[in-house]
CSV table of C-alpha atoms in Angstrom, one decimal:
chain,number,residue,atom,x,y,z
A,1,MET,CA,-14.8,41.0,-28.2
A,2,ARG,CA,-11.7,43.2,-27.8
A,3,GLU,CA,-11.7,46.7,-28.6
A,4,TYR,CA,-8.2,46.6,-29.9
A,5,TYR,CA,-5.9,44.2,-31.6
A,6,ASP,CA,-3.1,43.0,-29.2
A,7,GLY,CA,-2.1,39.7,-31.1
A,8,LEU,CA,-4.1,37.5,-28.7
A,9,ASP,CA,-7.5,36.0,-29.3
A,10,ALA,CA,-10.5,36.2,-26.7
A,11,ASP,CA,-8.9,33.4,-24.5
A,12,GLY,CA,-5.4,35.3,-24.4
A,13,TYR,CA,-3.6,32.8,-26.9
A,14,PRO,CA,-1.5,34.4,-29.5
A,15,VAL,CA,-3.0,34.6,-33.0
A,16,ASN,CA,-0.5,34.0,-35.8
A,17,ASP,CA,-1.5,35.0,-39.5
A,18,GLY,CA,-5.2,34.9,-38.5
A,19,VAL,CA,-4.8,31.2,-37.5
A,20,TRP,CA,-5.7,30.3,-33.8
A,21,ARG,CA,-3.2,28.1,-32.1
A,22,LYS,CA,-2.3,27.4,-28.7
A,23,PRO,CA,1.3,27.7,-28.0
A,24,TYR,CA,3.5,24.5,-27.4
A,25,VAL,CA,0.5,22.2,-28.0
A,26,ARG,CA,0.1,19.8,-30.8
A,27,GLY,CA,-3.0,18.1,-32.0
A,28,ASP,CA,-6.5,18.8,-30.5
A,29,GLU,CA,-8.7,17.7,-27.8
A,30,SER,CA,-9.4,14.4,-29.7
A,31,ASP,CA,-5.8,13.4,-29.3
A,32,VAL,CA,-6.2,13.4,-25.5
A,33,GLY,CA,-8.6,10.5,-25.2
A,34,GLU,CA,-10.0,9.5,-22.1
A,35,PHE,CA,-9.1,12.1,-19.3
A,36,ASN,CA,-10.2,11.3,-15.7
A,37,PRO,CA,-8.6,14.0,-13.5
A,38,VAL,CA,-8.1,13.3,-9.7
A,39,SER,CA,-8.9,16.1,-7.4
A,40,ILE,CA,-6.3,17.2,-5.0
A,41,GLY,CA,-8.8,16.6,-2.3
A,42,GLN,CA,-9.0,12.9,-2.9
A,43,GLY,CA,-5.3,12.7,-2.9
A,44,LEU,CA,-5.1,14.6,0.3
A,45,VAL,CA,-7.7,12.4,1.9
A,46,SER,CA,-5.7,9.5,1.0
A,47,MET,CA,-2.5,10.9,2.3
A,48,VAL,CA,-4.2,11.8,5.8
A,49,GLU,CA,-5.8,8.4,6.1
A,50,ARG,CA,-2.4,6.6,5.5
A,51,ALA,CA,-0.8,8.9,8.1
A,52,GLY,CA,-3.6,7.9,10.7
A,53,ARG,CA,-2.9,4.3,9.9
A,54,PHE,CA,0.8,4.9,10.6
A,55,ARG,CA,0.1,6.4,14.0
A,56,GLU,CA,-2.5,3.6,14.7
A,57,ILE,CA,0.3,1.0,14.1
A,58,GLY,CA,2.6,3.2,16.2
A,59,ALA,CA,5.7,1.6,17.8
A,60,ASN,CA,4.6,-2.0,16.9
A,61,CYS,CA,6.9,-2.3,14.0
A,62,ASP,CA,10.6,-2.8,13.9
A,63,SER,CA,11.1,-1.1,10.5
A,64,PRO,CA,9.5,1.4,8.0
A,65,ILE,CA,8.7,-1.3,5.5
A,66,GLU,CA,6.5,-3.0,8.2
A,67,GLU,CA,4.7,0.2,8.9
A,68,GLU,CA,4.2,1.0,5.3
A,69,ILE,CA,2.7,-2.4,4.5
A,70,GLY,CA,0.7,-2.5,7.7
A,71,ALA,CA,-0.9,0.7,6.8
A,72,ALA,CA,-1.7,-0.5,3.3
A,73,ILE,CA,-3.2,-3.6,4.6
A,74,LEU,CA,-5.4,-2.0,6.9
A,75,MET,CA,-6.6,0.5,4.2
A,76,LYS,CA,-7.2,-2.1,1.6
A,77,PHE,CA,-9.3,-4.3,3.9
A,78,GLU,CA,-11.4,-1.3,5.0
A,79,HIS,CA,-12.0,0.1,1.6
A,80,ALA,CA,-13.2,-3.4,0.6
A,81,GLY,CA,-15.6,-3.3,3.5
A,82,GLN,CA,-13.8,-6.1,5.5
A,83,PRO,CA,-11.9,-4.1,8.0
A,84,LEU,CA,-9.3,-5.8,10.0
A,85,ARG,CA,-8.8,-5.2,13.7
A,86,LEU,CA,-5.3,-4.2,14.7
A,87,CYS,CA,-4.5,-6.4,17.6
A,88,LEU,CA,-1.4,-6.8,19.8
A,89,VAL,CA,-0.4,-10.2,21.0
A,90,GLN,CA,-1.5,-9.5,24.5
A,91,ASP,CA,-4.9,-8.7,23.0
A,92,LEU,CA,-5.3,-12.2,21.6
A,93,LYS,CA,-6.2,-13.7,25.0
A,94,GLU,CA,-9.6,-11.9,24.9
A,95,PRO,CA,-12.4,-13.5,22.5
A,96,VAL,CA,-13.0,-11.4,19.5
A,97,ASP,CA,-14.7,-11.6,16.3
A,98,GLY,CA,-13.5,-10.9,12.7
A,99,LEU,CA,-10.0,-10.9,11.3
A,100,LEU,CA,-7.1,-9.7,13.3
A,101,LEU,CA,-3.9,-8.0,12.0
A,102,VAL,CA,-1.2,-8.9,14.4
A,103,PRO,CA,2.1,-7.1,14.2
A,104,GLN,CA,5.4,-9.0,15.5
A,105,PHE,CA,3.4,-12.2,15.6
A,106,ALA,CA,5.2,-14.9,17.9
A,107,TRP,CA,5.0,-18.6,17.1
A,108,GLY,CA,7.3,-21.3,17.9
A,109,TYR,CA,10.7,-20.1,18.0
A,110,TYR,CA,10.2,-17.4,15.4
A,111,ARG,CA,8.3,-14.2,14.9
A,112,SER,CA,6.7,-12.9,11.8
A,113,ASP,CA,6.3,-9.2,10.9
A,114,TRP,CA,2.7,-9.5,10.6
A,115,ALA,CA,-0.1,-12.3,10.9
A,116,ILE,CA,-3.7,-12.2,9.7
A,117,LEU,CA,-5.6,-14.4,11.8
A,118,ASN,CA,-9.2,-15.7,12.3
A,119,PRO,CA,-9.5,-16.4,16.0
A,120,LYS,CA,-12.3,-18.9,15.2
A,121,ARG,CA,-10.0,-21.0,12.9
A,122,THR,CA,-6.7,-22.4,13.0
A,123,GLY,CA,-3.8,-21.3,10.7
A,124,ALA,CA,-2.7,-17.8,9.7
A,125,LEU,CA,-1.2,-15.8,6.9
A,126,LEU,CA,2.2,-14.8,8.0
A,127,ILE,CA,3.6,-11.7,6.2
A,128,GLU,CA,7.2,-11.0,6.0
A,129,CYS,CA,9.0,-7.8,5.0
A,130,ASP,CA,12.2,-8.8,3.6
A,131,GLY,CA,14.6,-5.8,3.8
A,132,LYS,CA,17.9,-6.1,2.0
A,133,GLU,CA,20.2,-6.1,5.1
A,134,PHE,CA,18.7,-8.8,6.8
A,135,HIS,CA,17.4,-11.0,4.0
A,136,SER,CA,20.0,-11.1,1.3
A,137,SER,CA,22.8,-13.3,2.2
A,138,ALA,CA,22.8,-17.0,1.6
A,139,GLU,CA,22.7,-17.8,5.4
A,140,GLN,CA,19.8,-15.4,5.8
A,141,ARG,CA,17.9,-16.9,2.8
A,142,ALA,CA,18.5,-20.5,4.4
A,143,HIS,CA,17.0,-19.3,7.5
A,144,ASP,CA,14.0,-17.7,5.8
A,145,THR,CA,13.5,-21.1,4.0
A,146,LYS,CA,13.7,-23.1,7.2
A,147,LYS,CA,11.1,-20.7,8.8
A,148,ASP,CA,8.8,-20.9,5.8
A,149,ALA,CA,8.8,-24.8,6.2
A,150,ALA,CA,8.2,-24.4,10.0
A,151,ALA,CA,5.3,-22.3,9.3
A,152,LEU,CA,3.8,-24.5,6.9
A,153,GLY,CA,4.0,-27.3,9.3
A,154,ARG,CA,1.9,-25.4,11.7
A,155,GLY,CA,-0.6,-24.7,9.1
A,156,PHE,CA,0.7,-21.1,8.4
A,157,LEU,CA,0.9,-19.7,4.8
A,158,THR,CA,3.8,-17.2,4.3
A,159,MET,CA,3.8,-14.4,2.0
A,160,ARG,CA,7.2,-12.4,1.5
A,161,PHE,CA,7.7,-9.0,0.0
A,162,THR,CA,11.0,-7.2,-0.5
A,163,GLY,CA,11.7,-4.0,0.7
A,164,SER,CA,11.8,-2.7,-2.7
A,165,GLN,CA,8.4,-4.1,-3.6
A,166,ILE,CA,6.9,-2.4,-0.4
A,167,HIS,CA,8.4,0.9,-1.2
A,168,ARG,CA,7.5,0.8,-4.8
A,169,ASP,CA,3.9,-0.3,-4.6
A,170,PRO,CA,2.5,-1.0,-0.8
A,171,ASP,CA,-1.1,-0.9,-2.2
A,172,GLY,CA,-0.2,-3.5,-4.8
A,173,CYS,CA,1.3,-5.8,-2.0
A,174,ALA,CA,-1.8,-5.1,0.1
A,175,GLN,CA,-3.8,-6.4,-2.9
A,176,LYS,CA,-2.1,-9.7,-3.1
A,177,ILE,CA,-2.5,-10.1,0.5
A,178,PHE,CA,-6.3,-9.3,0.3
A,179,ASP,CA,-6.7,-11.7,-2.8
A,180,ALA,CA,-4.7,-14.5,-0.7
A,181,VAL,CA,-7.2,-13.9,2.4
A,182,THR,CA,-10.3,-13.6,0.5
A,183,GLY,CA,-9.6,-15.7,-2.6
């Protein structure tokens, strides 16, 4: 206890008229409800992991949104215990096991931003990152529709994400992709 009265309680909060009050706080601890703090360490680990995925993807993408969703996909599958192997098109000539994540996947006359393949099966999940610059005009949308129809004809499923969706929630986009692959 303090030897002298300085207008503060033992915790350093002002005492007014003998009633203990925290400044600028209304209510009490019961008003807070469930509180689950996230340590800075967890956030930092996630940032470092995502940066590592960006480096792993490297120069295999044409745009930042492709890099962003690629990193999110790799992290989502890894955290779910089903890691994908990042595989360049030239690596597809060698026999491999497990699911592959292929950037700039060429098929027919087209190229998709990403593909998830199982080398032991036919078909693939194609992932398209539709930035506003290249996918907003009527002509560009018609081309995308034609491309999706051609993919379906080959047994490929296409998922499209806008640049805004990817920037706003890359992990949510990766979750949708994970659900489509595992679902």
